[in-house]
Amino acid sequence: WPQTLGVSGTINAEIRTSLLNNRVSIGAGRINHEWAAMDTGASLVLNKSAQPFFSADMTVELFPFLTYSALTGILEYPNQDYMAESSWPDGIEDDSLFQNAFSLNMIELDYKYFHFDFGSSVVWPKRFEIGYIFPLVNFVEYQNHIGDNDNCALFGDIMFRKPGLGSIWASLYLDEINGLNNNPLTSSRAMFAGQLGTKIIIPKLPFASVSMRYTKVEPFCYTHHSINYTPWYSHYVCESYTNNGECLGYYLPPNADEFFFRFETTPVRGLSTSFQYQFIRHGADYGTQQVQGSSLYSELSNANRDDIEKHFLHDGAYNWMHIISAGASYSTKKTKVPFNIYGSLGFLYSYYTMIDGEDYERTILGNHKADGNTKYHFVDNDEYPVQCGIVMTFGIKLWNF
């Protein structure tokens, strides 16, 4: 959350066309994306909260119930102030470490009461990689054949819904897991994100609904192990699942979970209102009890990575956050230049828990002194303080047709 006043602006643009009675849609531009989302802002693979980037995409309706989509884009550099310059190779400019591209493909099966989608994604150094550009390739399968080390992932969603009543869904983003050789509950090599959610329509209120979901992002998820060589690059390359320094997938950092509740309604035409509560827990990525794999810039060691363990809430310091916010948005197309005005007001209460010092040991193989039974306790000190904050946002969007 910001500590000072911030002002920013952006321009997004897109060119799009359709063919064969809208069965084929092709577009290109620098816009925000959201793919494989069972609710607004819920996607684990390409979320609307991610920073925009330039891409070309295609969607083909094979049958009324079957759709295939593919996207390839160029990712933007992160904030260089957060990069450790001491780790850069001699004579290498910092921007050459982060020239990444991103590709995604997905197939969707959609019926009145049932939805299922499955796909793959990859972050890869910007080079002419035909396999990743070609839309009919599963990237994980392709990489296994050529022996590359790019940041590939699989994802899938399943939803059951009743029109007029609501929906229930489950989502999975699988970054890396070594078959049955690792325990997904305790092995840090099991890098994945999962989500269970529901959205219920409220009758007799205008366009009213209640959304609830639980999301868990495991340690090192959305990160990637360090690569010191890849074709066309003879030096270290960063392939984290990020664009412009922020996650492409869900907005939670690695090693975090979230209980999410949101109420929405549209009391009058053009006016949307909402109330939202979030309870988030996240492993500390700094300090004397930092937890491995809790940052988007974490990198899982190639050596002995099968021995690194995770014990959520029990292996170091954790930040607990209660966030309440309310917002409204008003849109109109009656003026010569259509516009949207939006704003929100949020309150944050944040505190930390730690384990006893004798139960904490920071090594390259994680904290082997702790396990799922290690006790944690509330703290309030200079390193891990209790904090309260109020954040207000206000914005305006203008567009033309």
XYZ file of C-alpha atoms in Angstrom:
401
model
C 0.000 0.000 0.000
C 1.344 3.486 -0.809
C 2.833 5.639 1.922
C 2.667 8.937 -0.009
C 0.435 10.662 -2.538
C 0.835 9.277 -6.049
C -0.434 10.475 -9.428
C -0.071 8.641 -12.709
C -1.541 8.342 -16.189
C -1.543 5.843 -19.019
C -2.755 5.440 -22.586
C -4.036 2.058 -23.768
C -4.920 1.321 -27.383
C -6.013 -1.683 -29.402
C -6.863 -2.614 -32.995
C -9.300 -5.526 -33.428
C -11.177 -7.182 -36.258
C -13.389 -10.230 -36.694
C -13.995 -12.727 -39.477
C -16.499 -15.415 -40.424
C -19.495 -13.868 -38.685
C -17.443 -13.092 -35.538
C -16.235 -16.668 -35.174
C -12.632 -15.482 -35.484
C -11.386 -12.454 -33.534
C -7.880 -11.010 -34.029
C -6.428 -8.069 -32.132
C -3.205 -6.248 -31.253
C -2.400 -3.448 -28.839
C -1.165 -2.420 -25.401
C -4.047 -3.150 -23.029
C -4.861 -4.843 -19.718
C -5.746 -8.495 -20.093
C -7.734 -11.044 -18.114
C -7.833 -14.638 -19.280
C -9.213 -17.734 -17.561
C -11.041 -15.691 -14.906
C -14.039 -17.263 -13.187
C -14.876 -13.839 -11.722
C -13.590 -10.325 -12.336
C -10.044 -10.058 -11.012
C -9.893 -13.742 -10.031
C -7.614 -15.122 -12.760
C -4.516 -17.023 -11.612
C -2.781 -16.923 -15.007
C -3.331 -13.441 -16.544
C -5.117 -11.045 -14.212
C -6.638 -7.637 -14.938
C -4.544 -6.217 -12.058
C -1.364 -6.912 -14.066
C 0.301 -4.029 -15.868
C -0.633 -3.668 -19.563
C 1.757 -4.839 -22.284
C 1.769 -4.982 -26.072
C 0.488 -8.251 -27.512
C -1.293 -9.894 -30.422
C -4.067 -12.384 -29.723
C -6.516 -14.594 -31.567
C -9.757 -16.316 -30.546
C -11.429 -18.963 -32.718
C -14.902 -20.347 -32.036
C -14.564 -23.913 -33.303
C -18.088 -24.830 -32.206
C -20.710 -22.874 -30.225
C -19.449 -24.663 -27.091
C -15.718 -24.887 -27.934
C -13.274 -21.928 -28.197
C -9.512 -21.760 -28.725
C -7.442 -18.663 -27.831
C -3.761 -17.725 -28.115
C -1.682 -14.670 -27.193
C 1.941 -13.557 -27.563
C 3.295 -10.257 -26.227
C 6.423 -8.385 -25.169
C 6.837 -7.745 -21.435
C 8.103 -4.469 -20.010
C 11.072 -3.877 -17.691
C 10.625 -3.839 -13.910
C 11.700 -1.038 -11.602
C 15.495 -1.318 -11.749
C 15.875 0.233 -8.275
C 14.861 -3.112 -6.765
C 17.507 -5.121 -8.604
C 20.820 -6.041 -6.956
C 23.399 -4.468 -9.252
C 26.148 -6.481 -7.568
C 24.666 -9.644 -9.143
C 24.869 -8.342 -12.731
C 27.704 -9.755 -14.864
C 30.546 -7.358 -15.684
C 29.879 -5.277 -18.775
C 26.184 -6.219 -18.937
C 23.545 -3.494 -19.039
C 20.678 -4.101 -16.626
C 17.959 -4.033 -19.275
C 19.448 -7.046 -21.071
C 18.523 -9.235 -18.075
C 14.792 -8.623 -18.442
C 13.980 -8.671 -22.182
C 11.206 -11.236 -21.873
C 8.256 -12.247 -24.009
C 5.060 -13.974 -22.901
C 2.844 -16.528 -24.647
C -0.398 -18.177 -23.593
C -2.877 -20.553 -25.215
C -6.151 -21.906 -23.898
C -9.055 -24.110 -24.936
C -12.497 -23.540 -23.397
C -15.507 -25.834 -23.175
C -18.589 -23.800 -22.278
C -22.175 -24.977 -21.720
C -25.124 -23.413 -19.951
C -24.416 -25.098 -16.607
C -20.763 -26.062 -17.009
C -17.451 -24.434 -17.981
C -13.994 -25.956 -18.283
C -10.767 -24.469 -19.622
C -7.199 -25.697 -19.850
C -4.027 -24.088 -21.175
C -0.345 -23.326 -20.843
C 1.737 -20.172 -20.497
C 5.426 -19.312 -20.761
C 7.764 -16.414 -20.000
C 10.756 -16.657 -22.338
C 13.759 -14.471 -23.294
C 12.925 -12.309 -26.287
C 14.252 -14.273 -29.242
C 12.720 -15.826 -32.352
C 11.310 -18.930 -30.631
C 8.999 -20.508 -33.233
C 7.521 -23.048 -30.820
C 6.272 -20.376 -28.417
C 4.968 -18.140 -31.196
C 3.062 -20.972 -32.897
C -0.392 -20.985 -31.234
C -1.150 -24.722 -31.506
C 1.649 -25.900 -29.202
C 1.470 -26.856 -25.541
C 4.477 -25.017 -24.162
C 5.312 -27.515 -21.409
C 5.343 -30.379 -23.906
C 7.398 -28.317 -26.351
C 10.013 -27.437 -23.743
C 10.359 -31.048 -22.624
C 11.290 -31.996 -26.201
C 13.869 -29.256 -26.807
C 15.381 -29.331 -23.292
C 15.003 -25.600 -22.587
C 14.588 -23.970 -19.149
C 11.973 -21.263 -19.717
C 9.243 -20.414 -17.202
C 6.397 -22.696 -18.322
C 3.137 -23.361 -16.486
C -0.137 -25.244 -16.845
C -3.512 -23.965 -15.675
C -7.132 -25.068 -15.587
C -10.557 -23.981 -14.307
C -13.845 -25.766 -13.743
C -17.147 -24.026 -12.999
C -20.724 -25.086 -12.330
C -23.396 -22.402 -12.633
C -27.134 -21.904 -12.505
C -28.477 -18.886 -14.441
C -30.173 -16.472 -12.069
C -28.681 -18.181 -9.005
C -24.884 -18.054 -9.267
C -21.783 -20.179 -9.777
C -19.119 -22.166 -7.973
C -15.621 -22.849 -9.298
C -12.133 -24.219 -8.696
C -8.927 -22.960 -10.354
C -5.364 -24.278 -10.437
C -2.121 -22.709 -11.701
C 0.724 -25.243 -11.797
C 4.155 -23.606 -12.010
C 6.359 -26.577 -11.182
C 5.852 -29.863 -9.385
C 7.941 -33.015 -9.658
C 5.259 -35.645 -10.077
C 4.672 -37.818 -7.042
C 8.204 -37.368 -5.654
C 7.277 -34.275 -3.617
C 4.655 -33.631 -0.961
C 2.676 -30.613 -2.278
C 1.940 -29.515 1.300
C 5.559 -29.356 2.522
C 7.873 -29.333 -0.523
C 8.845 -25.903 -1.846
C 9.296 -27.437 -5.285
C 5.508 -27.775 -5.431
C 5.051 -24.274 -6.849
C 1.356 -23.704 -7.549
C -1.625 -21.480 -6.859
C -5.166 -22.662 -6.181
C -8.543 -21.038 -5.738
C -12.061 -21.999 -4.633
C -14.831 -19.479 -5.164
C -18.514 -18.779 -5.533
C -20.654 -15.919 -6.802
C -24.291 -15.642 -5.742
C -26.903 -13.459 -7.426
C -29.068 -11.493 -4.966
C -32.703 -11.264 -6.125
C -34.816 -8.076 -5.912
C -31.712 -5.855 -5.849
C -30.590 -4.276 -9.149
C -27.679 -6.250 -10.613
C -26.570 -7.281 -7.123
C -24.190 -10.124 -6.283
C -21.951 -11.485 -3.529
C -18.548 -13.002 -4.382
C -16.478 -15.126 -2.015
C -13.224 -16.931 -2.715
C -10.172 -18.411 -1.042
C -6.848 -18.212 -2.893
C -3.503 -19.749 -1.891
C -0.216 -18.945 -3.664
C 2.588 -21.300 -2.634
C 6.222 -20.215 -2.031
C 8.244 -19.571 -5.222
C 5.065 -19.650 -7.353
C 5.270 -17.078 -10.195
C 9.093 -17.092 -9.811
C 11.699 -19.106 -11.679
C 15.084 -20.605 -10.906
C 18.111 -18.652 -12.082
C 19.379 -19.317 -15.594
C 23.009 -18.624 -16.479
C 22.735 -19.673 -20.110
C 19.982 -19.894 -22.694
C 20.192 -19.645 -26.512
C 21.317 -16.153 -27.649
C 22.201 -15.215 -24.045
C 25.559 -16.061 -22.448
C 24.767 -14.544 -19.053
C 22.245 -14.579 -16.212
C 18.605 -14.141 -17.314
C 15.610 -13.372 -15.065
C 12.369 -15.143 -16.073
C 9.992 -14.345 -13.230
C 6.274 -14.340 -14.056
C 6.133 -10.548 -14.002
C 5.522 -7.556 -16.251
C 6.815 -4.095 -15.333
C 7.747 -5.487 -11.919
C 4.257 -6.786 -11.072
C 2.820 -10.287 -11.275
C 1.085 -11.379 -14.470
C -1.099 -13.765 -12.487
C -2.965 -13.204 -9.229
C -2.066 -10.061 -7.271
C -0.970 -11.960 -4.143
C 2.809 -12.372 -3.730
C 4.226 -15.898 -3.361
C 3.712 -17.657 -0.017
C 0.395 -15.947 0.724
C -3.297 -16.695 1.014
C -6.460 -14.595 0.909
C -10.068 -14.785 2.079
C -12.033 -12.463 -0.216
C -15.600 -11.085 0.079
C -17.221 -8.555 -2.262
C -20.744 -7.150 -2.560
C -21.701 -5.307 -5.760
C -24.853 -3.591 -6.956
C -25.966 -1.043 -9.560
C -28.634 1.120 -7.883
C -29.161 3.395 -10.908
C -28.161 3.291 -14.541
C -24.437 3.918 -15.017
C -23.599 3.848 -11.274
C -21.855 0.791 -9.829
C -21.079 0.464 -6.121
C -19.147 -2.115 -4.102
C -18.068 -3.131 -0.613
C -15.075 -5.428 -0.169
C -13.239 -7.246 2.627
C -9.887 -9.047 2.291
C -7.969 -11.055 4.869
C -4.432 -11.703 3.599
C -1.487 -13.533 5.171
C 1.981 -13.339 3.607
C 5.425 -14.597 4.558
C 7.877 -11.818 5.377
C 10.350 -11.205 2.547
C 12.742 -9.197 4.750
C 14.152 -9.113 8.279
C 15.507 -11.570 10.787
C 12.757 -14.141 10.153
C 12.194 -13.777 6.425
C 10.685 -16.818 4.727
C 12.151 -18.288 1.555
C 10.102 -17.927 -1.615
C 7.961 -15.012 -0.394
C 8.981 -12.502 -3.096
C 8.393 -12.308 -6.851
C 12.178 -12.000 -7.151
C 12.837 -15.245 -5.262
C 14.692 -17.900 -7.218
C 14.528 -21.579 -6.315
C 18.027 -23.043 -6.115
C 18.897 -25.653 -8.740
C 20.888 -27.549 -6.107
C 19.038 -29.678 -3.542
C 15.704 -27.997 -4.315
C 13.842 -31.210 -3.453
C 14.983 -30.751 0.178
C 13.600 -27.236 0.688
C 10.501 -27.320 2.894
C 7.607 -24.928 3.516
C 5.367 -24.668 6.581
C 2.898 -21.846 6.094
C 2.660 -19.544 9.168
C 5.037 -21.810 11.121
C 8.485 -21.215 9.550
C 9.167 -17.509 10.176
C 7.505 -14.092 10.303
C 4.135 -13.553 8.582
C 2.216 -10.388 7.818
C -1.537 -10.512 8.575
C -3.679 -7.873 6.848
C -7.342 -6.926 7.228
C -8.496 -4.651 4.395
C -11.952 -3.051 4.132
C -12.797 -0.870 1.150
C -15.798 0.724 -0.545
C -15.940 2.122 -4.055
C -18.149 3.541 -6.761
C -17.916 4.036 -10.506
C -20.067 6.152 -12.815
C -20.062 5.793 -16.616
C -21.932 7.643 -19.344
C -21.948 7.585 -23.139
C -24.254 10.584 -23.551
C -21.430 13.112 -23.927
C -19.313 13.636 -27.043
C -16.414 11.955 -25.277
C -17.677 9.044 -23.121
C -16.099 8.905 -19.681
C -15.900 6.893 -16.486
C -15.254 8.364 -13.029
C -14.264 5.994 -10.234
C -13.032 6.182 -6.673
C -12.531 4.074 -3.555
C -11.679 4.422 0.112
C -9.883 1.662 1.977
C -8.756 0.930 5.531
C -5.858 -1.396 6.357
C -4.926 -3.010 9.688
C -1.655 -4.953 9.535
C 0.354 -6.932 12.096
C 2.944 -9.746 12.225
C 3.468 -13.096 13.873
C 6.829 -14.781 14.513
C 8.127 -18.059 15.849
C 10.605 -18.412 18.730
C 14.224 -17.681 17.820
C 15.382 -21.207 18.639
C 12.891 -22.560 16.067
C 14.221 -20.387 13.228
C 17.236 -21.215 11.082
C 17.870 -19.494 7.763
C 19.726 -21.769 5.337
C 19.709 -22.335 1.602
C 17.577 -25.408 2.273
C 14.969 -23.499 4.254
C 14.164 -23.645 7.937
C 14.503 -27.301 8.898
C 14.057 -26.554 12.593
C 10.367 -25.712 12.044
C 7.447 -27.895 11.064
C 3.668 -27.646 10.928
C 3.436 -27.851 14.735
C 5.807 -24.959 15.486
C 3.972 -22.283 17.470
C 3.861 -18.665 16.402
C 2.971 -15.553 18.401
C 1.937 -11.918 17.840
C 4.721 -9.280 17.709
C 4.939 -5.501 17.480
C 8.485 -4.132 17.138
C 10.517 -1.833 14.900
C 11.201 -4.622 12.426
C 7.696 -6.094 12.249
C 5.327 -3.338 13.454
C 1.570 -3.017 13.738
C 0.323 -0.568 11.120
C -2.954 1.128 10.237
C -3.577 3.018 7.030
C -6.224 4.705 4.931
C -5.893 4.757 1.157
C -8.075 6.795 -1.181
C -8.007 6.494 -4.973
C -9.724 8.613 -7.602
C -9.539 8.381 -11.372
C -11.152 9.245 -14.679
C -11.130 7.341 -17.970
C -11.875 8.924 -21.338
C -12.360 6.974 -24.553
C -13.561 7.354 -28.097
C -15.019 4.944 -30.645
